Tab-separated table of N, CA, C and O in Angstrom:
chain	number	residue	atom	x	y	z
A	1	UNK	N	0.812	-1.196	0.000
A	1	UNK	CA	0.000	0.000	0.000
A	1	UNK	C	0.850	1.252	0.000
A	1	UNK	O	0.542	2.260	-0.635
A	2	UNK	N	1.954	1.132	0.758
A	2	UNK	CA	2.765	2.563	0.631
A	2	UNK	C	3.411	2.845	-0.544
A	2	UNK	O	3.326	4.021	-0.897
A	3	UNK	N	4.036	2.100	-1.254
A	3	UNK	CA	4.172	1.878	-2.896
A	3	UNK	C	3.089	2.694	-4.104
A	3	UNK	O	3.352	3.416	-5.066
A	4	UNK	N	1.802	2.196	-3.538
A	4	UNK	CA	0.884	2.740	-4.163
A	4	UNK	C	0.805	4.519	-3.990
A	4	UNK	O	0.725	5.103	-5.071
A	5	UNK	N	0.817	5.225	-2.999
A	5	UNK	CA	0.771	6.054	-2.520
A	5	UNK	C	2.507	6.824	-3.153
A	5	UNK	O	2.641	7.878	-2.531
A	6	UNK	N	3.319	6.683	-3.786
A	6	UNK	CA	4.200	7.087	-3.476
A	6	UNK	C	4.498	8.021	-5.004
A	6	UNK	O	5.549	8.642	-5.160
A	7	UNK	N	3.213	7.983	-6.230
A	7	UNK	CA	3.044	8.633	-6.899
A	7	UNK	C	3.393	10.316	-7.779
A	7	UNK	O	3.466	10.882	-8.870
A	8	UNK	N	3.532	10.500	-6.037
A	8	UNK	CA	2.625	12.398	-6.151
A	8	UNK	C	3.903	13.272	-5.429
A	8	UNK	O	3.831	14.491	-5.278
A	9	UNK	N	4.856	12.619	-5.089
A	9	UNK	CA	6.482	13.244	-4.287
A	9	UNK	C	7.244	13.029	-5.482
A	9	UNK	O	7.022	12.454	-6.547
A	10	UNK	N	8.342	13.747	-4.923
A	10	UNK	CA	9.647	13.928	-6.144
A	10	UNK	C	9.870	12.594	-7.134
A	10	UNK	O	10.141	12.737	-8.327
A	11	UNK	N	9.682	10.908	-6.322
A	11	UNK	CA	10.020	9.905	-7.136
A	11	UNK	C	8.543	9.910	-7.451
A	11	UNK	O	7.730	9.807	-6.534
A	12	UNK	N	8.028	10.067	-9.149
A	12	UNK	CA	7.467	9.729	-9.341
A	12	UNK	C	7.497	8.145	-9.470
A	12	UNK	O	8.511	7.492	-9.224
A	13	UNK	N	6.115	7.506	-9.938
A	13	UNK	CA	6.403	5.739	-10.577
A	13	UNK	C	4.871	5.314	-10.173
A	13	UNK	O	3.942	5.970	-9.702
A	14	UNK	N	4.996	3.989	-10.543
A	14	UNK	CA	3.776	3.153	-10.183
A	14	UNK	C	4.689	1.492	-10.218
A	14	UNK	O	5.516	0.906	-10.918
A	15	UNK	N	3.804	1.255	-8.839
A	15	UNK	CA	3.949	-0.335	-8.522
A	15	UNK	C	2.688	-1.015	-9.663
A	15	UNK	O	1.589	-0.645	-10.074
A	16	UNK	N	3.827	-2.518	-9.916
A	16	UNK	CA	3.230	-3.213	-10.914
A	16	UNK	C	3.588	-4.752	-10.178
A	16	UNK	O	4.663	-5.293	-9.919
A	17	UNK	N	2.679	-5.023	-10.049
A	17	UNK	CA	2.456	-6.537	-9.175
A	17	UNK	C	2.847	-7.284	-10.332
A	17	UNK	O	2.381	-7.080	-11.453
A	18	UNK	N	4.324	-8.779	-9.851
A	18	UNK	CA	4.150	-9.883	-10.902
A	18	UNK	C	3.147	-10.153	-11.659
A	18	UNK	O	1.946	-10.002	-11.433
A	19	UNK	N	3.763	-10.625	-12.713
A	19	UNK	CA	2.648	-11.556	-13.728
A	19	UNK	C	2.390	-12.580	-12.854
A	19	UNK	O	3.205	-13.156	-12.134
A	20	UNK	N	0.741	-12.855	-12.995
A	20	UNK	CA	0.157	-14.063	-12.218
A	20	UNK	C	-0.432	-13.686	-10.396
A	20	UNK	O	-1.180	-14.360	-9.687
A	21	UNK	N	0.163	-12.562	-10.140
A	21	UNK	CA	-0.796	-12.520	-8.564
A	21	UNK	C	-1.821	-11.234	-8.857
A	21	UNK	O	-1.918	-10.284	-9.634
A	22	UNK	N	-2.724	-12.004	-7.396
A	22	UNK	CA	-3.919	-11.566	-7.796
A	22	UNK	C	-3.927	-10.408	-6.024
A	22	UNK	O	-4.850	-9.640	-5.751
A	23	UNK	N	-2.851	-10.594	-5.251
A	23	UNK	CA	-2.625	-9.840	-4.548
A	23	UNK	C	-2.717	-8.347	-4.388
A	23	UNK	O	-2.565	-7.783	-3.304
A	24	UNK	N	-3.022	-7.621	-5.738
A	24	UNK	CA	-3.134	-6.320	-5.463
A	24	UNK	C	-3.783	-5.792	-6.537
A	24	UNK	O	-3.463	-5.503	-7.690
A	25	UNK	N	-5.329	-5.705	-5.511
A	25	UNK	CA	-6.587	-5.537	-6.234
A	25	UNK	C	-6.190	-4.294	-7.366
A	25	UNK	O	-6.149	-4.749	-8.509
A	26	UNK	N	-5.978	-3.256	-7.306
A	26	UNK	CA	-5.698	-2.858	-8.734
A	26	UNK	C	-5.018	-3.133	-10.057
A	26	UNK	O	-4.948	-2.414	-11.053
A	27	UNK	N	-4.440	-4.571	-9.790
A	27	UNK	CA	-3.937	-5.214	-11.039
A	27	UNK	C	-4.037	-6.921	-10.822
A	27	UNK	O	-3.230	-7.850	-10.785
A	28	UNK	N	-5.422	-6.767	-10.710
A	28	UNK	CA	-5.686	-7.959	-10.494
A	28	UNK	C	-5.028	-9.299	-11.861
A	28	UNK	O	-5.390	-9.316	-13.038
A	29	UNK	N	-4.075	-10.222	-11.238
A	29	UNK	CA	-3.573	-10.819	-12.589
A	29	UNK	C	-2.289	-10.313	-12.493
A	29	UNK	O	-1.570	-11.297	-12.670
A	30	UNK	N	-1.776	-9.605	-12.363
A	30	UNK	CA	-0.197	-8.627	-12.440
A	30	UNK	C	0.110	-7.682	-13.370
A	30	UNK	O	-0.812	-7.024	-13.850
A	31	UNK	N	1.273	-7.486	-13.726
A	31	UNK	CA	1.641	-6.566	-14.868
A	31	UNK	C	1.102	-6.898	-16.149
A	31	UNK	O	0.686	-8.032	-16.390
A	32	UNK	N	1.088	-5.952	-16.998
A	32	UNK	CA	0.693	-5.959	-18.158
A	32	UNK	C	2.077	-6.343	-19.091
A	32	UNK	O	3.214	-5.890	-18.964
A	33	UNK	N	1.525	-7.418	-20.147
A	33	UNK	CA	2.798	-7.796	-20.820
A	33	UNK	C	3.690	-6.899	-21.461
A	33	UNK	O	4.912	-7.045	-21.454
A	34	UNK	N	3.065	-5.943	-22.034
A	34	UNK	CA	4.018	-4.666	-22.285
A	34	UNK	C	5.326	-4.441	-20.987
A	34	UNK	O	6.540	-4.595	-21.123
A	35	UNK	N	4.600	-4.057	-19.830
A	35	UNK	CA	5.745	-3.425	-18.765
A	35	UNK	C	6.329	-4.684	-18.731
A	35	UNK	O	7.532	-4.448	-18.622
A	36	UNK	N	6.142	-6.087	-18.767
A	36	UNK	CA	7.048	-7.288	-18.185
A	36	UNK	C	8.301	-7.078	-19.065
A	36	UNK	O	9.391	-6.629	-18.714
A	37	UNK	N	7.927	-7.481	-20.226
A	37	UNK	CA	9.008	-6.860	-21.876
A	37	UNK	C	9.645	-5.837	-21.309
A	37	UNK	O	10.832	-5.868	-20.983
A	38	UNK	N	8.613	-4.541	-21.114
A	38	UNK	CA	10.015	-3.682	-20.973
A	38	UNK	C	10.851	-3.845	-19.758
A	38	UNK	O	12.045	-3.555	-19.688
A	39	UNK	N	10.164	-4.305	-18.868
A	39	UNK	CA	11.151	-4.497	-17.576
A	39	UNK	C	12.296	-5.532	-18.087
A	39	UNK	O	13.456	-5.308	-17.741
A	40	UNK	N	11.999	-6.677	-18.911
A	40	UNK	CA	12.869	-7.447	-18.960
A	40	UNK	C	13.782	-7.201	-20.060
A	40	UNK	O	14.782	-7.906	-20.199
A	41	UNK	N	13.487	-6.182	-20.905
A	41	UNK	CA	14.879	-5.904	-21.791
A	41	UNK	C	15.856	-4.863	-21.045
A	41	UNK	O	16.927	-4.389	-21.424
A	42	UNK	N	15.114	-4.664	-19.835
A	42	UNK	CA	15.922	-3.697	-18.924
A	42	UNK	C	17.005	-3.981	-18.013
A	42	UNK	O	17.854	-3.260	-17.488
A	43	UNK	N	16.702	-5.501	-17.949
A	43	UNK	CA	16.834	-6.296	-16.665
A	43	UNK	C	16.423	-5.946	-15.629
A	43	UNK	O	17.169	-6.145	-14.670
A	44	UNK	N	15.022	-5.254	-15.361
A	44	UNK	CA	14.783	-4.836	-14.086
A	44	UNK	C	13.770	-5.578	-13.508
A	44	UNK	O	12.916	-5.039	-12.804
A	45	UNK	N	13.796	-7.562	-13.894
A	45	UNK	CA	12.354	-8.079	-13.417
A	45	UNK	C	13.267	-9.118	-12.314
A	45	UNK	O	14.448	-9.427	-12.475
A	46	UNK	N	12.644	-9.424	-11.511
A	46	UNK	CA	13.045	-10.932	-11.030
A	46	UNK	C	12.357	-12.130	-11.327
A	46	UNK	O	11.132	-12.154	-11.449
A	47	UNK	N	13.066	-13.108	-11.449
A	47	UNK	CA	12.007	-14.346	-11.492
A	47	UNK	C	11.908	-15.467	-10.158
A	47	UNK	O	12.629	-15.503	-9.161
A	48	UNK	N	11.212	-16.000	-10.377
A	48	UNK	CA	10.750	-17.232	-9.396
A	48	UNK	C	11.926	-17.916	-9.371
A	48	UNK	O	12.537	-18.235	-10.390
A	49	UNK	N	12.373	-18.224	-7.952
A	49	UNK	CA	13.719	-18.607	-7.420
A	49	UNK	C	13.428	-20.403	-7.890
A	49	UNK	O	12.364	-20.995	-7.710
A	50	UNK	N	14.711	-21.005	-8.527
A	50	UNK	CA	14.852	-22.341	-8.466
A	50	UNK	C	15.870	-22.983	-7.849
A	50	UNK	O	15.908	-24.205	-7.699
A	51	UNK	N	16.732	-22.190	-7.470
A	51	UNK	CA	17.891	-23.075	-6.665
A	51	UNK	C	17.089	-23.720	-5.386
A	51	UNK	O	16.145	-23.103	-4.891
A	52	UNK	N	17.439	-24.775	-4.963
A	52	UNK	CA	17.026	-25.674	-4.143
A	52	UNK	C	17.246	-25.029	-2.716
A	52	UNK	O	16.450	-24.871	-1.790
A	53	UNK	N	18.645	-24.693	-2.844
A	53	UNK	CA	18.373	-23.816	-1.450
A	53	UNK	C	17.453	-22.704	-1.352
A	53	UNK	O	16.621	-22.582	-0.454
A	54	UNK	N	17.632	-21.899	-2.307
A	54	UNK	CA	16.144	-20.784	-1.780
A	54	UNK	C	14.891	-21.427	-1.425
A	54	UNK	O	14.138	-20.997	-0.552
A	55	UNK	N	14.627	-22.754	-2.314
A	55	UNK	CA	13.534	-23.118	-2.410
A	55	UNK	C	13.189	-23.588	-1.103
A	55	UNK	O	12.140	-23.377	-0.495
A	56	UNK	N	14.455	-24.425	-0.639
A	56	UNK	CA	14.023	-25.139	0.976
A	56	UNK	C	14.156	-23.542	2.167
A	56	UNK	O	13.800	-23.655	3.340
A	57	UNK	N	14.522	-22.628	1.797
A	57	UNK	CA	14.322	-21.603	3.022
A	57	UNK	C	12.831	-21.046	3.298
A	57	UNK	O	12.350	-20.554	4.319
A	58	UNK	N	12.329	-21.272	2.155
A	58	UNK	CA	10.931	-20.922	1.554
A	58	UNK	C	10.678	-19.375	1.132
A	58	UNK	O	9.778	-18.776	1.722
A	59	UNK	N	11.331	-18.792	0.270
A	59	UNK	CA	11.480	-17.906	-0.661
A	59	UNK	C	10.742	-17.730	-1.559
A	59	UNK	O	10.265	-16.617	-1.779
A	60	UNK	N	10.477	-18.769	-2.279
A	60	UNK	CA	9.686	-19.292	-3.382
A	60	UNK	C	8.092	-19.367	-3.005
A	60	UNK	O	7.212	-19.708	-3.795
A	61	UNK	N	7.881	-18.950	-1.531
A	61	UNK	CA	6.636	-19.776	-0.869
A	61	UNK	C	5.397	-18.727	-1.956
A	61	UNK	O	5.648	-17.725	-2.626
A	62	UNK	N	4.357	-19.299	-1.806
A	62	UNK	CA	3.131	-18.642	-2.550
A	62	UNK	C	3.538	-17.584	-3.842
A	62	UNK	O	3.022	-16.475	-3.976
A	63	UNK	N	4.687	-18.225	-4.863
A	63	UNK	CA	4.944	-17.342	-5.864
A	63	UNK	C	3.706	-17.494	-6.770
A	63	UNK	O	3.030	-18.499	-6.991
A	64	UNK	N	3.573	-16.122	-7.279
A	64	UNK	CA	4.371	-14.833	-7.220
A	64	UNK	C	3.535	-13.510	-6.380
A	64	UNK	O	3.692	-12.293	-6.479
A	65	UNK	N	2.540	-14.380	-5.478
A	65	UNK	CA	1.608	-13.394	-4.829
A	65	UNK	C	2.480	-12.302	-3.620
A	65	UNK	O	3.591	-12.394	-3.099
A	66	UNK	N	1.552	-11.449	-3.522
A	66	UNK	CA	2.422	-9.948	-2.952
A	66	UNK	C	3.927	-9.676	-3.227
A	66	UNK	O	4.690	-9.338	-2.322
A	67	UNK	N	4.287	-9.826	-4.410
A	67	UNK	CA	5.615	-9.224	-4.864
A	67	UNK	C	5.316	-8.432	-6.254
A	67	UNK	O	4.275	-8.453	-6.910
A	68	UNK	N	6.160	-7.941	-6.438
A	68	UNK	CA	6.340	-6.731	-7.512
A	68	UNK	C	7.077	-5.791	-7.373
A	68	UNK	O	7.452	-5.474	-6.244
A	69	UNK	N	7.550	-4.972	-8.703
A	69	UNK	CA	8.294	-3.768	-8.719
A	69	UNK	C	7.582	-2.599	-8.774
A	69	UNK	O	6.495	-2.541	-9.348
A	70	UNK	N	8.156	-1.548	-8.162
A	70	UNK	CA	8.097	-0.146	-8.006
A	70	UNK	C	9.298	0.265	-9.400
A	70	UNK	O	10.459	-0.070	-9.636
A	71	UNK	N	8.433	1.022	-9.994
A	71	UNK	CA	9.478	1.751	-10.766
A	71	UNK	C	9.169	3.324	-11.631
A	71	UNK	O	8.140	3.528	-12.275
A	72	UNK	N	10.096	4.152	-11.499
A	72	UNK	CA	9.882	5.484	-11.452
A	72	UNK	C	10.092	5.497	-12.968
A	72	UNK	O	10.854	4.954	-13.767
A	73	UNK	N	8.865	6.535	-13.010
A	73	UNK	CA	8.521	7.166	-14.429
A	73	UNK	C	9.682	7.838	-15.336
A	73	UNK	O	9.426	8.314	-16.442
A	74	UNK	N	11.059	7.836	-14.737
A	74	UNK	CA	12.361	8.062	-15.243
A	74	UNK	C	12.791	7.146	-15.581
A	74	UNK	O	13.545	7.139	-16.554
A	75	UNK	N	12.387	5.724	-14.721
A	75	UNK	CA	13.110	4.345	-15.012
A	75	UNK	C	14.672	3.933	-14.555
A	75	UNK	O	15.435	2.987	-14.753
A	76	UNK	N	14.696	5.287	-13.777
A	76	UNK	CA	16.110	5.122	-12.850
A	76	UNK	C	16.281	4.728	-11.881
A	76	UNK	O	17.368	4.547	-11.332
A	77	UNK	N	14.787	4.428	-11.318
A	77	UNK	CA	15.063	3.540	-9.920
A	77	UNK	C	13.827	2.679	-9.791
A	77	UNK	O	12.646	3.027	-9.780
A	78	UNK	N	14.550	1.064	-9.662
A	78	UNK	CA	13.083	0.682	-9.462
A	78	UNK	C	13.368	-0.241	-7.956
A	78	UNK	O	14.522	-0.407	-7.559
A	79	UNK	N	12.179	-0.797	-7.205
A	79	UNK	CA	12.298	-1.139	-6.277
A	79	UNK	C	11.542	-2.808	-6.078
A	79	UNK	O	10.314	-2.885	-6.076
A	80	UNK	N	12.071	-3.587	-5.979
A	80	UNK	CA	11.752	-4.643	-5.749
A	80	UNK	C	11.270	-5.372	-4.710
A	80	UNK	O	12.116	-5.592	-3.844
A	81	UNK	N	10.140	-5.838	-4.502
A	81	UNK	CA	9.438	-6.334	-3.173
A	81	UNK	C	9.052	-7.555	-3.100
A	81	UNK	O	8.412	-8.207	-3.926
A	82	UNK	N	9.581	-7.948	-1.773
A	82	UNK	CA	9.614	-9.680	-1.844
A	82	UNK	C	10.115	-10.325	-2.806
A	82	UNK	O	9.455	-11.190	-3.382
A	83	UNK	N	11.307	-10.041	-3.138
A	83	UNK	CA	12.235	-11.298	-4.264
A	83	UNK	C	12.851	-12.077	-3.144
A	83	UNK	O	12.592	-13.235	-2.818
A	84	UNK	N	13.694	-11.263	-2.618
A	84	UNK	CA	14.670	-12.518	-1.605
A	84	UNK	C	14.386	-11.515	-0.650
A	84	UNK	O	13.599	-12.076	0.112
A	85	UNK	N	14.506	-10.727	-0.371
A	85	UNK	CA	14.424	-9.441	0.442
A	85	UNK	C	13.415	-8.747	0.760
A	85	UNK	O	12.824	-8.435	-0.273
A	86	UNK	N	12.773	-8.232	1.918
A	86	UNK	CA	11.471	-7.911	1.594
A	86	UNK	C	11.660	-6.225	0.790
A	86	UNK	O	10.668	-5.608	0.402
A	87	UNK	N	13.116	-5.662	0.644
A	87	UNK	CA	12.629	-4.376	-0.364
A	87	UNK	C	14.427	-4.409	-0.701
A	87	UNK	O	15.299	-4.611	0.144
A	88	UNK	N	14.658	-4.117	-2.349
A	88	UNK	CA	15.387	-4.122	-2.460
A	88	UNK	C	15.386	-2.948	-3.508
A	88	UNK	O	14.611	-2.951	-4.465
A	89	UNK	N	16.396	-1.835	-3.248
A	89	UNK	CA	15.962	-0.923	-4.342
A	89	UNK	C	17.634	-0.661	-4.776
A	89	UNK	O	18.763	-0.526	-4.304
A	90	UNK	N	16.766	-0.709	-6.188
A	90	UNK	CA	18.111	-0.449	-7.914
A	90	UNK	C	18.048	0.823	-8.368
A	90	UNK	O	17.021	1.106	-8.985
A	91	UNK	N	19.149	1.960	-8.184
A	91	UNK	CA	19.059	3.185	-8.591
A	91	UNK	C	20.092	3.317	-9.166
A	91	UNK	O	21.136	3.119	-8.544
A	92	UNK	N	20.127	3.777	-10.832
A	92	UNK	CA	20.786	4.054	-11.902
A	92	UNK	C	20.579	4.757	-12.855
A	92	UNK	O	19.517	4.707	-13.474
A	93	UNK	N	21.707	5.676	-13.207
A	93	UNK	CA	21.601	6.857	-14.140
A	93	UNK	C	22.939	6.730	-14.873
A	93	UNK	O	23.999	6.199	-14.542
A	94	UNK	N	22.546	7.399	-15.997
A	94	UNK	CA	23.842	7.392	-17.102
A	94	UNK	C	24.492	8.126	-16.964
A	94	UNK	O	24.081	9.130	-16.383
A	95	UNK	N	25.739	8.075	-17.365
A	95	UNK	CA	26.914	8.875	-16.954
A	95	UNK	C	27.672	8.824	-15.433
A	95	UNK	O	27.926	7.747	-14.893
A	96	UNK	N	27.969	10.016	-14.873
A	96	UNK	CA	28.670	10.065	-13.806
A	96	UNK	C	28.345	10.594	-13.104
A	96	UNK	O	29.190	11.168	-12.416
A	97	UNK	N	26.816	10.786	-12.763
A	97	UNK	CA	25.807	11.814	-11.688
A	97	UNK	C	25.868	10.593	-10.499
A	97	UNK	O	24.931	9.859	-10.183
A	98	UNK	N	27.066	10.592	-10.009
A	98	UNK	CA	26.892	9.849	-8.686
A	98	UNK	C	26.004	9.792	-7.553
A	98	UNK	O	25.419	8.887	-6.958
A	99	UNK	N	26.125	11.613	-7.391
A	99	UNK	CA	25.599	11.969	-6.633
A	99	UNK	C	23.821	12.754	-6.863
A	99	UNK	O	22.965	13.217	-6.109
A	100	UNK	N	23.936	12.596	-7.957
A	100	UNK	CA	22.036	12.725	-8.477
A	100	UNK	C	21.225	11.315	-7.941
A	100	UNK	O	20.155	11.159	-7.353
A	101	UNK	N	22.361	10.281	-8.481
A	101	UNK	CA	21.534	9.191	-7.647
A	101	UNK	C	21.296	8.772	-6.255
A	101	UNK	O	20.327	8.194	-5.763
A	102	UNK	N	22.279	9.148	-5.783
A	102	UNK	CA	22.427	9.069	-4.779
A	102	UNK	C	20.921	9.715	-3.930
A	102	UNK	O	20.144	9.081	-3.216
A	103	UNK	N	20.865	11.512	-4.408
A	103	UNK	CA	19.605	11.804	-3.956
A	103	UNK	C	18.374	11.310	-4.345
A	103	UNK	O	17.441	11.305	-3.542
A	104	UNK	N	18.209	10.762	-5.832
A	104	UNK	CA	17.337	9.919	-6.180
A	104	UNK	C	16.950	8.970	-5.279
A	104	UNK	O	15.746	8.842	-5.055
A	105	UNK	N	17.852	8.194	-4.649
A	105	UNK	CA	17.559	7.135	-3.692
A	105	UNK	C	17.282	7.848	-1.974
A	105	UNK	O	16.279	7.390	-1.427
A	106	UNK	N	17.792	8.509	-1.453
A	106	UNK	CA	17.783	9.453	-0.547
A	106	UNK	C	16.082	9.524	-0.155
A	106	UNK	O	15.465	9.058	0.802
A	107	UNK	N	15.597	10.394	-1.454
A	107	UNK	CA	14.288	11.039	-1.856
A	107	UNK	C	12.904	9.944	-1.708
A	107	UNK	O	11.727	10.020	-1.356
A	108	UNK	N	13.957	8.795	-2.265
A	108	UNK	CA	12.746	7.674	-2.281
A	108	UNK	C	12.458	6.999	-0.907
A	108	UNK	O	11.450	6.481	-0.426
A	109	UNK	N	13.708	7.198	-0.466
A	109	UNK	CA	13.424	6.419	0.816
A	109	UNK	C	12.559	7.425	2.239
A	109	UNK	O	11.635	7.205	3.023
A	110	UNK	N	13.270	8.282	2.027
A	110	UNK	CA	12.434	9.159	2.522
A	110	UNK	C	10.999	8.851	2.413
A	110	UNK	O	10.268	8.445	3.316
A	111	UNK	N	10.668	9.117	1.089
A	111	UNK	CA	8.944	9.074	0.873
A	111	UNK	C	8.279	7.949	0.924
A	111	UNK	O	7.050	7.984	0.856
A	112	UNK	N	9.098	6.497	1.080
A	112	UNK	CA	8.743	5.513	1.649
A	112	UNK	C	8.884	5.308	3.007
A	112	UNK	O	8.264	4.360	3.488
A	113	UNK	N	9.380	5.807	3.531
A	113	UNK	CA	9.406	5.891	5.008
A	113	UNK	C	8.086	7.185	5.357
A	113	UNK	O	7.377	7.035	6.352
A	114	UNK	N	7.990	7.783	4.900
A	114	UNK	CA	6.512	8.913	5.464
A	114	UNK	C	5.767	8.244	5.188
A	114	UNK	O	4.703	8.534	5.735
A	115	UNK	N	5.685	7.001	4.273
A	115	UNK	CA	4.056	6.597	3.904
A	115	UNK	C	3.798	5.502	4.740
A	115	UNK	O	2.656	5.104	4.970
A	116	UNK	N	4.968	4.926	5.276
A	116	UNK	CA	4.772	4.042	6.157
A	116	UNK	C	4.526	4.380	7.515
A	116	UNK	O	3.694	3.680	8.092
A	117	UNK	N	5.213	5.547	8.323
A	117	UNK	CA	5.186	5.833	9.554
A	117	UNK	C	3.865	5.567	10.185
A	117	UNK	O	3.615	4.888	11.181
A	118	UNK	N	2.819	6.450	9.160
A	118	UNK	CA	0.908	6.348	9.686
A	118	UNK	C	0.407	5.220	9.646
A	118	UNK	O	-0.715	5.046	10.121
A	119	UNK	N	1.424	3.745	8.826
A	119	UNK	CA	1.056	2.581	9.365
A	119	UNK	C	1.547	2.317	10.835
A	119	UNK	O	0.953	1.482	11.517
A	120	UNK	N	2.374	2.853	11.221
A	120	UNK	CA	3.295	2.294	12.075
A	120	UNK	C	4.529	1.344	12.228
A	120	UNK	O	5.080	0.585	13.027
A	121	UNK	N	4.634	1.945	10.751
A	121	UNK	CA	6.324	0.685	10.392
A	121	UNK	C	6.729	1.776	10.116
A	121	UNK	O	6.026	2.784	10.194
A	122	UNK	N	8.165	1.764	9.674
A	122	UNK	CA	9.197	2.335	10.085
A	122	UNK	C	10.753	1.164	9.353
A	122	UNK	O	10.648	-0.059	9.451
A	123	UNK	N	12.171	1.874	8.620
A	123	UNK	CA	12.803	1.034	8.614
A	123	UNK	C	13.613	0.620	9.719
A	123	UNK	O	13.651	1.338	10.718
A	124	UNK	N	14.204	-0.344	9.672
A	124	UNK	CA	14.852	-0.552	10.998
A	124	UNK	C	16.635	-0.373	10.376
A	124	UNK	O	17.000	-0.966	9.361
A	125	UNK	N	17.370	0.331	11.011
A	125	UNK	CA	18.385	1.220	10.799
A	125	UNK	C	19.362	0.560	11.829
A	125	UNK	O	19.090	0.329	13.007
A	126	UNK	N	20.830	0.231	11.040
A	126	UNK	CA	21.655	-0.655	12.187
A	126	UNK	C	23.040	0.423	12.190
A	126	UNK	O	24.000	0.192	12.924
């Protein structure tokens, strides 16, 4: 839900639930084959884990329901939920704006962290 919400702040984007779950009633079914294509000539998709060890940690459990990517309408950062990790975020830009991305990612986390607080989560910071 905070994904959804995260629209209308500096990172623009829209979350796109895997192909095949029915987990998030506005895309009931998952992504649309268009975004899968483009995610995947991007390399920005994950797939369903087969190594045996992920499989026995249970990683793989109820694929591909409540996972999907977040990805910004720039296409410079997208964010991955529930692959192995419950959030894993990819921020990349061309050239040598190190530090553009850097705030790119900064910005996002930020605004994922405000949308979460009024749930009452919060990241946990070591």
């Amino acid at each position: 839900n905070a994904m959804r919400s995260l629209g209308g702040g500096k990172v623009k984007g829209m979350y796109h639930a895997l192909k095949g779950s029915y987990s998030y009633a506005p895309q009931p079914g998952g992504m649309s084959d268009e975004v899968e294509q483009e995610l995947k000539a991007s390399g920005l998709i994950f797939h369903e884990p087969d190594s045996k060890a992920l499989l026995c940690s249970g990683v793989g459990r109820n694929w591909p329901e409540a996972r999907g990517i977040f990805m910004s309408k720039g296409k410079d950062l997208v964010a991955w939920i529930n692959e192995q990790d419950h959030l894993k975020v990819i921020c990349r830009r061309q050239g040598h704006d190190v530090q553009g991305a850097f705030h790119l990612l900064r910005d996002f986390l930020s605004e994922l962290e405000a949308q979460l607080q009024p749930l009452g989560c919060s990241f946990m910071h070591n």
